[in-house]
PDB file of C-alpha atoms in Angstrom:
ATOM      1  CA  UNK A   1       0.203  67.400 -65.187  1.00 96.00           C
ATOM      2  CA  UNK A   2      -3.467  67.586 -64.263  1.00 98.00           C
ATOM      3  CA  UNK A   3      -5.243  64.769 -62.439  1.00 98.00           C
ATOM      4  CA  UNK A   4      -8.759  63.887 -61.329  1.00 98.00           C
ATOM      5  CA  UNK A   5      -9.792  61.518 -58.571  1.00 98.00           C
ATOM      6  CA  UNK A   6     -12.941  59.422 -58.578  1.00 97.00           C
ATOM      7  CA  UNK A   7     -13.276  57.493 -55.340  1.00 96.00           C
ATOM      8  CA  UNK A   8     -15.853  55.551 -53.398  1.00 95.00           C
ATOM      9  CA  UNK A   9     -14.981  54.532 -49.854  1.00 95.00           C
ATOM     10  CA  UNK A  10     -17.423  52.718 -47.645  1.00 91.00           C
ATOM     11  CA  UNK A  11     -15.517  52.868 -44.357  1.00 91.00           C
ATOM     12  CA  UNK A  12     -12.828  55.461 -45.085  1.00 92.00           C
ATOM     13  CA  UNK A  13      -9.996  53.105 -46.058  1.00 95.00           C
ATOM     14  CA  UNK A  14     -10.001  53.933 -49.762  1.00 96.00           C
ATOM     15  CA  UNK A  15     -10.531  57.620 -48.946  1.00 97.00           C
ATOM     16  CA  UNK A  16      -7.227  57.499 -47.018  1.00 97.00           C
ATOM     17  CA  UNK A  17      -5.504  56.222 -50.145  1.00 98.00           C
ATOM     18  CA  UNK A  18      -7.137  58.916 -52.276  1.00 98.00           C
ATOM     19  CA  UNK A  19      -6.016  61.640 -49.878  1.00 98.00           C
ATOM     20  CA  UNK A  20      -2.454  60.290 -49.798  1.00 97.00           C
ATOM     21  CA  UNK A  21      -2.393  60.189 -53.602  1.00 98.00           C
ATOM     22  CA  UNK A  22      -3.688  63.770 -53.712  1.00 98.00           C
ATOM     23  CA  UNK A  23      -0.935  64.959 -51.358  1.00 97.00           C
ATOM     24  CA  UNK A  24       1.747  63.096 -53.338  1.00 97.00           C
ATOM     25  CA  UNK A  25       0.529  64.468 -56.666  1.00 98.00           C
ATOM     26  CA  UNK A  26       0.227  68.004 -55.326  1.00 97.00           C
ATOM     27  CA  UNK A  27       3.749  67.776 -53.856  1.00 95.00           C
ATOM     28  CA  UNK A  28       4.961  66.690 -57.311  1.00 96.00           C
ATOM     29  CA  UNK A  29       3.503  69.882 -58.796  1.00 96.00           C
ATOM     30  CA  UNK A  30       0.424  68.295 -60.331  1.00 97.00           C
ATOM     31  CA  UNK A  31      -2.860  70.158 -60.339  1.00 97.00           C
ATOM     32  CA  UNK A  32      -6.259  68.669 -59.555  1.00 97.00           C
ATOM     33  CA  UNK A  33      -8.745  68.969 -62.411  1.00 97.00           C
ATOM     34  CA  UNK A  34     -12.482  69.280 -61.990  1.00 94.00           C
ATOM     35  CA  UNK A  35     -13.249  66.262 -64.185  1.00 95.00           C
ATOM     36  CA  UNK A  36     -11.563  63.428 -66.092  1.00 97.00           C
ATOM     37  CA  UNK A  37     -12.141  65.383 -69.310  1.00 97.00           C
ATOM     38  CA  UNK A  38      -9.791  68.091 -67.993  1.00 97.00           C
ATOM     39  CA  UNK A  39      -7.188  65.671 -66.625  1.00 98.00           C
ATOM     40  CA  UNK A  40      -4.112  63.982 -68.027  1.00 98.00           C
ATOM     41  CA  UNK A  41      -4.763  61.024 -65.714  1.00 98.00           C
ATOM     42  CA  UNK A  42      -7.670  59.946 -63.526  1.00 98.00           C
ATOM     43  CA  UNK A  43      -7.221  57.990 -60.326  1.00 98.00           C
ATOM     44  CA  UNK A  44     -10.118  55.592 -59.835  1.00 98.00           C
ATOM     45  CA  UNK A  45     -10.439  54.188 -56.319  1.00 98.00           C
ATOM     46  CA  UNK A  46     -12.921  51.793 -54.789  1.00 97.00           C
ATOM     47  CA  UNK A  47     -13.437  49.533 -51.860  1.00 94.00           C
ATOM     48  CA  UNK A  48     -13.870  45.944 -52.977  1.00 91.00           C
ATOM     49  CA  UNK A  49     -17.481  44.876 -53.366  1.00 87.00           C
ATOM     50  CA  UNK A  50     -17.785  41.143 -54.071  1.00 86.00           C
ATOM     51  CA  UNK A  51     -14.451  41.209 -55.880  1.00 88.00           C
ATOM     52  CA  UNK A  52     -15.169  44.304 -57.976  1.00 91.00           C
ATOM     53  CA  UNK A  53     -15.775  48.034 -57.999  1.00 94.00           C
ATOM     54  CA  UNK A  54     -18.489  49.626 -55.902  1.00 94.00           C
ATOM     55  CA  UNK A  55     -21.579  49.675 -58.169  1.00 95.00           C
ATOM     56  CA  UNK A  56     -22.105  53.370 -57.387  1.00 95.00           C
ATOM     57  CA  UNK A  57     -19.103  54.140 -59.620  1.00 96.00           C
ATOM     58  CA  UNK A  58     -20.887  52.852 -62.748  1.00 95.00           C
ATOM     59  CA  UNK A  59     -22.150  56.281 -63.788  1.00 96.00           C
ATOM     60  CA  UNK A  60     -18.629  57.755 -63.601  1.00 96.00           C
ATOM     61  CA  UNK A  61     -16.957  55.088 -65.747  1.00 97.00           C
ATOM     62  CA  UNK A  62     -18.038  56.277 -69.246  1.00 97.00           C
ATOM     63  CA  UNK A  63     -16.036  59.488 -68.710  1.00 97.00           C
ATOM     64  CA  UNK A  64     -12.882  57.341 -68.621  1.00 98.00           C
ATOM     65  CA  UNK A  65     -13.184  56.111 -72.225  1.00 98.00           C
ATOM     66  CA  UNK A  66      -9.978  57.023 -74.032  1.00 97.00           C
ATOM     67  CA  UNK A  67      -8.406  58.338 -70.806  1.00 98.00           C
ATOM     68  CA  UNK A  68      -5.349  57.322 -68.795  1.00 98.00           C
ATOM     69  CA  UNK A  69      -6.416  55.708 -65.513  1.00 98.00           C
ATOM     70  CA  UNK A  70      -4.598  54.684 -62.341  1.00 98.00           C
ATOM     71  CA  UNK A  71      -6.755  52.196 -60.408  1.00 98.00           C
ATOM     72  CA  UNK A  72      -6.484  51.651 -56.673  1.00 98.00           C
ATOM     73  CA  UNK A  73      -8.453  50.237 -53.814  1.00 96.00           C
ATOM     74  CA  UNK A  74      -8.754  48.418 -50.546  1.00 95.00           C
ATOM     75  CA  UNK A  75     -10.220  45.076 -49.566  1.00 92.00           C
ATOM     76  CA  UNK A  76     -10.944  43.458 -46.249  1.00 87.00           C
ATOM     77  CA  UNK A  77      -9.312  40.196 -47.233  1.00 80.00           C
ATOM     78  CA  UNK A  78      -5.695  40.690 -47.978  1.00 72.00           C
ATOM     79  CA  UNK A  79      -2.108  39.772 -47.747  1.00 71.00           C
ATOM     80  CA  UNK A  80      -2.054  37.810 -50.990  1.00 82.00           C
ATOM     81  CA  UNK A  81      -0.697  39.703 -54.009  1.00 88.00           C
ATOM     82  CA  UNK A  82      -2.370  37.202 -56.344  1.00 91.00           C
ATOM     83  CA  UNK A  83      -5.756  38.037 -54.782  1.00 90.00           C
ATOM     84  CA  UNK A  84      -5.044  41.761 -55.125  1.00 93.00           C
ATOM     85  CA  UNK A  85      -4.161  41.209 -58.783  1.00 94.00           C
ATOM     86  CA  UNK A  86      -7.467  39.400 -59.402  1.00 94.00           C
ATOM     87  CA  UNK A  87      -9.414  42.247 -57.774  1.00 94.00           C
ATOM     88  CA  UNK A  88      -7.494  44.882 -59.751  1.00 96.00           C
ATOM     89  CA  UNK A  89      -8.080  42.898 -62.941  1.00 97.00           C
ATOM     90  CA  UNK A  90     -11.789  43.010 -62.117  1.00 96.00           C
ATOM     91  CA  UNK A  91     -11.586  46.777 -61.555  1.00 97.00           C
ATOM     92  CA  UNK A  92      -9.803  47.195 -64.906  1.00 97.00           C
ATOM     93  CA  UNK A  93     -12.340  45.033 -66.736  1.00 97.00           C
ATOM     94  CA  UNK A  94     -15.085  47.451 -65.652  1.00 96.00           C
ATOM     95  CA  UNK A  95     -13.423  50.338 -67.487  1.00 98.00           C
ATOM     96  CA  UNK A  96     -14.853  51.450 -70.817  1.00 97.00           C
ATOM     97  CA  UNK A  97     -13.177  50.645 -74.117  1.00 96.00           C
ATOM     98  CA  UNK A  98     -10.140  52.778 -74.771  1.00 97.00           C
ATOM     99  CA  UNK A  99      -9.297  53.462 -71.126  1.00 98.00           C
ATOM    100  CA  UNK A 100      -5.577  52.879 -70.546  1.00 98.00           C
ATOM    101  CA  UNK A 101      -4.531  51.567 -67.134  1.00 98.00           C
ATOM    102  CA  UNK A 102      -1.223  53.295 -66.365  1.00 98.00           C
ATOM    103  CA  UNK A 103      -0.813  51.906 -62.856  1.00 98.00           C
ATOM    104  CA  UNK A 104      -2.579  50.097 -60.051  1.00 98.00           C
ATOM    105  CA  UNK A 105      -2.435  49.517 -56.316  1.00 97.00           C
ATOM    106  CA  UNK A 106      -4.398  47.488 -53.782  1.00 96.00           C
ATOM    107  CA  UNK A 107      -3.956  46.987 -50.062  1.00 95.00           C
ATOM    108  CA  UNK A 108      -5.870  45.566 -47.153  1.00 92.00           C
ATOM    109  CA  UNK A 109      -8.351  47.762 -45.314  1.00 93.00           C
ATOM    110  CA  UNK A 110      -9.836  47.218 -41.914  1.00 92.00           C
ATOM    111  CA  UNK A 111     -13.450  46.116 -41.740  1.00 90.00           C
ATOM    112  CA  UNK A 112     -16.209  47.373 -39.439  1.00 90.00           C
ATOM    113  CA  UNK A 113     -16.483  45.623 -36.045  1.00 92.00           C
ATOM    114  CA  UNK A 114     -19.915  44.236 -36.971  1.00 92.00           C
ATOM    115  CA  UNK A 115     -18.189  41.990 -39.532  1.00 91.00           C
ATOM    116  CA  UNK A 116     -16.079  40.347 -36.819  1.00 91.00           C
ATOM    117  CA  UNK A 117     -19.139  39.905 -34.615  1.00 95.00           C
ATOM    118  CA  UNK A 118     -20.906  38.135 -37.498  1.00 94.00           C
ATOM    119  CA  UNK A 119     -17.878  35.860 -38.059  1.00 94.00           C
ATOM    120  CA  UNK A 120     -17.724  34.966 -34.360  1.00 96.00           C
ATOM    121  CA  UNK A 121     -21.404  33.983 -34.406  1.00 95.00           C
ATOM    122  CA  UNK A 122     -20.938  31.898 -37.539  1.00 94.00           C
ATOM    123  CA  UNK A 123     -17.770  30.291 -36.152  1.00 95.00           C
ATOM    124  CA  UNK A 124     -19.868  28.682 -33.415  1.00 95.00           C
ATOM    125  CA  UNK A 125     -21.474  26.522 -36.123  1.00 95.00           C
ATOM    126  CA  UNK A 126     -18.567  26.195 -38.557  1.00 96.00           C
ATOM    127  CA  UNK A 127     -15.228  26.962 -36.861  1.00 95.00           C
ATOM    128  CA  UNK A 128     -13.089  25.516 -39.668  1.00 96.00           C
ATOM    129  CA  UNK A 129     -14.538  28.020 -42.114  1.00 93.00           C
ATOM    130  CA  UNK A 130     -14.917  31.128 -39.957  1.00 94.00           C
ATOM    131  CA  UNK A 131     -11.933  31.071 -37.587  1.00 94.00           C
ATOM    132  CA  UNK A 132      -9.555  31.925 -40.478  1.00 91.00           C
ATOM    133  CA  UNK A 133     -11.907  34.778 -41.371  1.00 90.00           C
ATOM    134  CA  UNK A 134     -11.676  36.089 -37.795  1.00 93.00           C
ATOM    135  CA  UNK A 135      -7.867  35.869 -38.009  1.00 92.00           C
ATOM    136  CA  UNK A 136      -7.932  37.816 -41.282  1.00 87.00           C
ATOM    137  CA  UNK A 137     -10.206  40.446 -39.718  1.00 89.00           C
ATOM    138  CA  UNK A 138      -7.742  40.879 -36.861  1.00 92.00           C
ATOM    139  CA  UNK A 139      -4.782  41.200 -39.279  1.00 89.00           C
ATOM    140  CA  UNK A 140      -6.663  43.914 -41.179  1.00 88.00           C
ATOM    141  CA  UNK A 141      -6.991  46.169 -38.133  1.00 89.00           C
ATOM    142  CA  UNK A 142      -5.095  49.420 -38.663  1.00 89.00           C
ATOM    143  CA  UNK A 143      -4.941  49.120 -42.443  1.00 94.00           C
ATOM    144  CA  UNK A 144      -4.234  50.992 -44.517  1.00 95.00           C
ATOM    145  CA  UNK A 145      -1.167  51.768 -42.417  1.00 95.00           C
ATOM    146  CA  UNK A 146       1.900  53.891 -43.179  1.00 95.00           C
ATOM    147  CA  UNK A 147       3.507  51.067 -45.179  1.00 94.00           C
ATOM    148  CA  UNK A 148       0.335  50.732 -47.284  1.00 95.00           C
ATOM    149  CA  UNK A 149       0.289  54.478 -47.945  1.00 96.00           C
ATOM    150  CA  UNK A 150       3.973  54.402 -48.891  1.00 96.00           C
ATOM    151  CA  UNK A 151       3.231  51.482 -51.225  1.00 96.00           C
ATOM    152  CA  UNK A 152       0.629  53.606 -52.964  1.00 97.00           C
ATOM    153  CA  UNK A 153       3.152  56.398 -53.514  1.00 97.00           C
ATOM    154  CA  UNK A 154       5.617  53.817 -54.854  1.00 96.00           C
ATOM    155  CA  UNK A 155       2.949  52.624 -57.310  1.00 97.00           C
ATOM    156  CA  UNK A 156       2.285  56.220 -58.377  1.00 98.00           C
ATOM    157  CA  UNK A 157       6.023  56.637 -58.936  1.00 97.00           C
ATOM    158  CA  UNK A 158       6.221  53.403 -60.937  1.00 96.00           C
ATOM    159  CA  UNK A 159       3.454  54.820 -63.143  1.00 97.00           C
ATOM    160  CA  UNK A 160       5.508  57.989 -63.654  1.00 96.00           C
ATOM    161  CA  UNK A 161       2.998  60.183 -61.824  1.00 97.00           C
ATOM    162  CA  UNK A 162       5.247  61.273 -58.914  1.00 95.00           C
ATOM    163  CA  UNK A 163       8.927  61.118 -58.053  1.00 89.00           C
ATOM    164  CA  UNK A 164      10.083  57.973 -56.265  1.00 79.00           C
ATOM    165  CA  UNK A 165      10.636  57.789 -52.508  1.00 63.00           C
ATOM    166  CA  UNK A 166       8.415  60.570 -51.206  1.00 43.00           C
ATOM    167  CA  UNK A 167       8.181  60.319 -47.422  1.00 52.00           C
ATOM    168  CA  UNK A 168       4.819  59.137 -46.159  1.00 51.00           C
ATOM    169  CA  UNK A 169       2.960  61.573 -43.968  1.00 54.00           C
ATOM    170  CA  UNK A 170       0.515  60.456 -41.306  1.00 55.00           C
ATOM    171  CA  UNK A 171      -2.897  59.389 -42.528  1.00 52.00           C
ATOM    172  CA  UNK A 172      -5.821  61.640 -41.617  1.00 52.00           C
ATOM    173  CA  UNK A 173      -8.458  60.292 -39.250  1.00 49.00           C
ATOM    174  CA  UNK A 174     -10.957  57.924 -40.832  1.00 45.00           C
ATOM    175  CA  UNK A 175     -14.562  59.014 -41.299  1.00 45.00           C
ATOM    176  CA  UNK A 176     -17.165  57.443 -39.057  1.00 40.00           C
ATOM    177  CA  UNK A 177     -17.882  53.777 -39.665  1.00 38.00           C
ATOM    178  CA  UNK A 178     -20.443  53.272 -42.383  1.00 39.00           C
ATOM    179  CA  UNK A 179     -19.796  56.702 -43.889  1.00 39.00           C
ATOM    180  CA  UNK A 180     -19.691  56.789 -47.643  1.00 39.00           C
ATOM    181  CA  UNK A 181     -17.667  59.277 -49.616  1.00 41.00           C
ATOM    182  CA  UNK A 182     -19.442  60.811 -52.544  1.00 38.00           C
ATOM    183  CA  UNK A 183     -18.186  59.853 -55.946  1.00 40.00           C
ATOM    184  CA  UNK A 184     -15.890  62.643 -56.936  1.00 41.00           C
ATOM    185  CA  UNK A 185     -14.991  63.415 -60.494  1.00 40.00           C
TER     186      UNK A 185
END
């Protein structure tokens, strides 16, 4: 099987998922293709921007028409599978006609410290609204973690892309805060 990965990661969280997927697929004997046109399946990953895909992915989406796609991503607010499903539904709705979603995965990702600082400032004026947001920020620290990465491999296995129960290997170090991975096709 040949695969392509298209990924946009604002703080490195989604890039960790993409790298774990790459290692799992390579270990399963798959080969990375240079573009979706040369792939049997394309993995499309994004951080969550206002409930949807990063807008910078828009130019890459037309290449997915008529292709098999596995969608994945991270979001700062998490812990609720129903919320993850809504975000993944939004990701899927951005795909061109004829794209077939063969699997999907979403997990929480830690947010930059500046976000917490902003919440703390806002909580001084509206604690009922912003204290839960601070608590969520704190819960997100360290994500994606090993369990999140293993969940991604499980989702790849459920989609028939890798064998089930591959051991998770440690995640590589995250890029510097604010770094943006180039869209990769």
